[in-house]
Amino acid sequence: MGTRNALIRHVLGIGELNLSQVETILKTARVFKEILSRPVKKVPTLRGRLAVNLFFEPSTRTRTSFEVAGKMLSADVINFSGSSSSLTKGETLMDTAKNLEAMHPDVVVVRSHAAGVPWMLARNLGCAVVNAGDGLHEHPSQALLDALTLQDAFGSAGEPGSLRGKRIVIVGDITHSRVAGSNLRLLPMLGAKVRVVGPPTMIPLGMRQAFPGIEVSHQLDGAFEDADAVMMLRIQKERIAEPLFPTDREYSRLFGLGLARAERLKKDAVVLHPGPINRGVELDPRVADGPASVILDQVENGVAVRMALLYLTAGHDNDPERLGAES
Amino acid sequence: MAKRTVIANGRVVDPAQGLDEVRSVVLEGEVVKDLLKRPPSKADTLVDARGMLVTPGFIDLHVHLREPGHEYKEDVASGAMAAVAGGFTTIVSMPNTDPVNDSPTVTELILDRARRARLCRVLPAGAVTVGLKGEALAEMGLLAQAGCVIFTDDGKPVMSASVMRRALEYAKGLGLAVMVHEEDLTLSKGGAMHEGEHSTTLGLKGIPSAAEDVMVVRDIALLETTGGHLHVAHLSTEGAARAVRAAKKRKLKVTCEVTPHHFSLTDEAVASYDTSTKMAPPLRASADRKALLKALRDGTVDAIATDHAPHSAVEKDLEYPAAANGVVGLETAAALTLKLVLEGELPLLRAIELLTSGPAGVLGLETGTLLPGRPADLTIVDLDEAWDVDPKRFYSKSRNTPFAGWRLQGRVKSTWVAGRKVYQDRGGAA
Ligand SMILES: [Zn+2]
C-alpha cells in the first residue's frame, strides 16, 4: 500500500486529507467491517491506548459510534462531555486542552459547536485529534462512512464500486450542515458529480466560489431523477434561529423525498440520510425503510470507519497492510 | 524667549500645504515657528533629520484605551505610549469603557490620566446614548463641555432610526459629529466573519456586507433630514464606500475612516482560525479591499484610523466564534500605510494626508499640519528602515495583532507633541 502520502496524524477535515489518505482510510475501514461481521468482534489492536471523546455538544449517535469503535479495538475510552459551551463553566478551550493533556490520551475525538476547534486543539495537544463535527464546518467521519456506503451500493458481488462519474444529489440545508461540508469536499475527490438542492436560504452565499465544481438547484423536481444516490439532510431546527422556509408542510412538499418522488428515482439509486430523520419532513418513513434506503448500512459503516480513524491516528506506526493478519 | 528646536534637513511632507520638500522645521516653545530652506545657525536643540520623513503628528480618530474598567488590556498611559511609538500625537478614545463615558466624570478621569501620562493628546469621544444602550440620549452637551470632541456608541450601532435621528440633530446643535459603527444586528447576529467564500469554506457563520451597507444608507438618509455631521467609523465594504462617495457628491457632511487591517487583509486571513483575525466589522472580501483602496485614493475616505482594540489572551484564546473582536493597531498603522505607498497604491502625500490633515479636518482640529503658528506636533519616520512586527515588543499591554511576523518598511523614529520629544525609537538616531 502506498503509505508514503498516507500517514495520517490527525483527521481534522476532509479538506486536510489527500486522495491517498482517503483511500487508506476506506481500505482500513473495509478490514474492520469484515472483523465486525465475525462472531468475536473485538481485536486487541489498541490495547493500552487511551481515546477521549470530548463532546462539547450532545450527540448520542456519533459519540456512541466512536465509543463502540474504540472498544472494538480494545482501547480505553473516556467520555468527557463539556456543556454546550466550555465557556459556560468559566473554563476556556485551552484550559480544557491542558487538562486533557494531563491524561496523556493517544487520540482526542472532538465535537464542538464552534468551527475550527479541532484545529485549535491539534495545535495545543500532543496527541492525535479527530474531528467529530465542528460548528457548520466539517464532519469528516460521516462523509467517509457515506463514501463507504456508496462504494458498497455501487459495487457488485461484494466488490466495492467506484464513485467515479456517479451523480450524487444532496438535498436540504447545505449552509447549516457539516455533513454536507465534508461531503462537498470528499465526493468530488472520489470522482463523483455532485449537485445540491435546496431553497436559496439554505445554500451558502459563497457556494460557487468555495465549491466551484458543485451544481446548485433550487427545485427538487428535475434535479434528483438522474441521481445514483440521493442524500437527504436533516432539517436542524434547533440550530436555525431565522426562518429559512415557511412551514414543515411546504418544505416537505417542495424538498421532501416522499413515496411518489422516490418512485421516479433510477432503478438502482440509493437514498442516504445522516440521521436522525425528521420523519415525514425531509423523508417519508416508507422511503426511509424502503428498498432504496441504505440508512442502516450507514450506521454500521460508521463504526468501521471510526475504527479505521482511531487505528490510523492512535495506533502509531500501524501498517494497514498487516491488519488482516494481526487479528 | 521660548526654547528653539530645529529639525534640520528632513523631507517635510505636509499635505495641508501641499508641501513635499527638504526643509528645516523650527519649533519655538509649543508651536511651529518656521519652515526654512536652510537650517538657521541658532538653535537650543538641533535634530539632524537628513534622509528622514518629517510630517505633522499623526491623528487617530478611533482608539480603545480600556480605562476605566479594563485596565488589564490597556490604560490611558499604556495606550498613549503605544500611540506615540506609532507616530500618533493625537488619539480619540472610544467611550465603551466601564463605566461608559456617558458622563462628564468619566470624561474628566480620562483627561486627567492623559495629562499625567504627558505623552500624546487624548481627545475623549462621548457616548451617544446612556450606557450605549441605544435608547436615551447621553448628556451630550455636558460631555462636550467636559472635553468630548465627538459622539459615538462605537462597538455597537444605534439600531433605532429615531434615536439616531435625534442624536444627529442634537449633536448638530453642539457643532459636533456623530461617529457610527454601522452594523445591522439582525443581519450580523451570530456571525464570526465576513459572509462569502471563506465563511462557507470554514463553516463559520457569516456577516453579510449588507449588515454594514444598509445602516450607512439609512444614516445618510437621516442626515439628509437632520443636517449635521455623520462620521462613519471603520468603513469596510464596497457598498458603504459607494454610498459615502455619492453622499459627498451631494454635499452632505459625511466623513469616514478606514482601518489598516481592512485595507491590508481580506477574509482569506481567517483560514487558520487564528482569533487575531476576528474583528467587527470583519475582514472583508478582496473586492471590498480593492474598493477601499480606490476610496482611499479618490478622496472618499477622510482618515486612516486604527480602531486599536486591545484584548488579553483571556478574550482571544477561545473558540473562534467566542473570541472577542478587535486588533491592536497603533504601532503598525504607519508602516502598513506606507506599505500602500511602496506598492504604488497611494501617493505619499495622500497617505500622509490620511494620517494628518484628513483626520484633523473631521474634528476641525488645528493640528495635522506644520503651518507656522500651529501646535508643534510632528513625527519623524525613516522610510527606508525595515522591521519585523514582534508583538512582544509592543508598548500596548495587549498583543492581538494579525500582523505578527510581518516585515514592514518605514519606522517611526521620534514623535513630538507641543514641541517636546515624547518618543524616541530605541533603534537609532533622529
Ligand atoms: Zn466599531
mmCIF file of C-alpha atoms in Angstrom, chain A residues 35-36 38-45 70-75 307 327:
data_model
loop_
_atom_site.group_PDB
_atom_site.id
_atom_site.type_symbol
_atom_site.label_atom_id
_atom_site.label_comp_id
_atom_site.label_asym_id
_atom_site.label_seq_id
_atom_site.Cartn_x
_atom_site.Cartn_y
_atom_site.Cartn_z
ATOM 1 C CA ILE A 35 -13.921 -8.097 11.515
ATOM 2 C CA LEU A 36 -17.248 -6.700 12.736
ATOM 3 C CA ARG A 38 -17.166 -12.177 12.813
ATOM 4 C CA PRO A 39 -18.621 -13.801 15.919
ATOM 5 C CA VAL A 40 -15.795 -12.389 18.084
ATOM 6 C CA LYS A 41 -15.582 -8.766 17.063
ATOM 7 C CA LYS A 42 -13.085 -7.376 19.486
ATOM 8 C CA VAL A 43 -9.441 -7.044 18.431
ATOM 9 C CA PRO A 44 -6.524 -6.147 20.693
ATOM 10 C CA THR A 45 -5.101 -3.556 18.308
ATOM 11 C CA GLY A 70 -12.724 2.356 20.420
ATOM 12 C CA LYS A 71 -13.958 -0.579 22.462
ATOM 13 C CA MET A 72 -13.836 -2.956 19.484
ATOM 14 C CA LEU A 73 -10.168 -2.027 19.206
ATOM 15 C CA SER A 74 -9.656 -2.643 22.948
ATOM 16 C CA ALA A 75 -8.758 0.976 23.633
ATOM 17 C CA MET A 307 -12.333 2.165 13.970
ATOM 18 C CA SER A 327 -6.209 -10.332 14.260
#
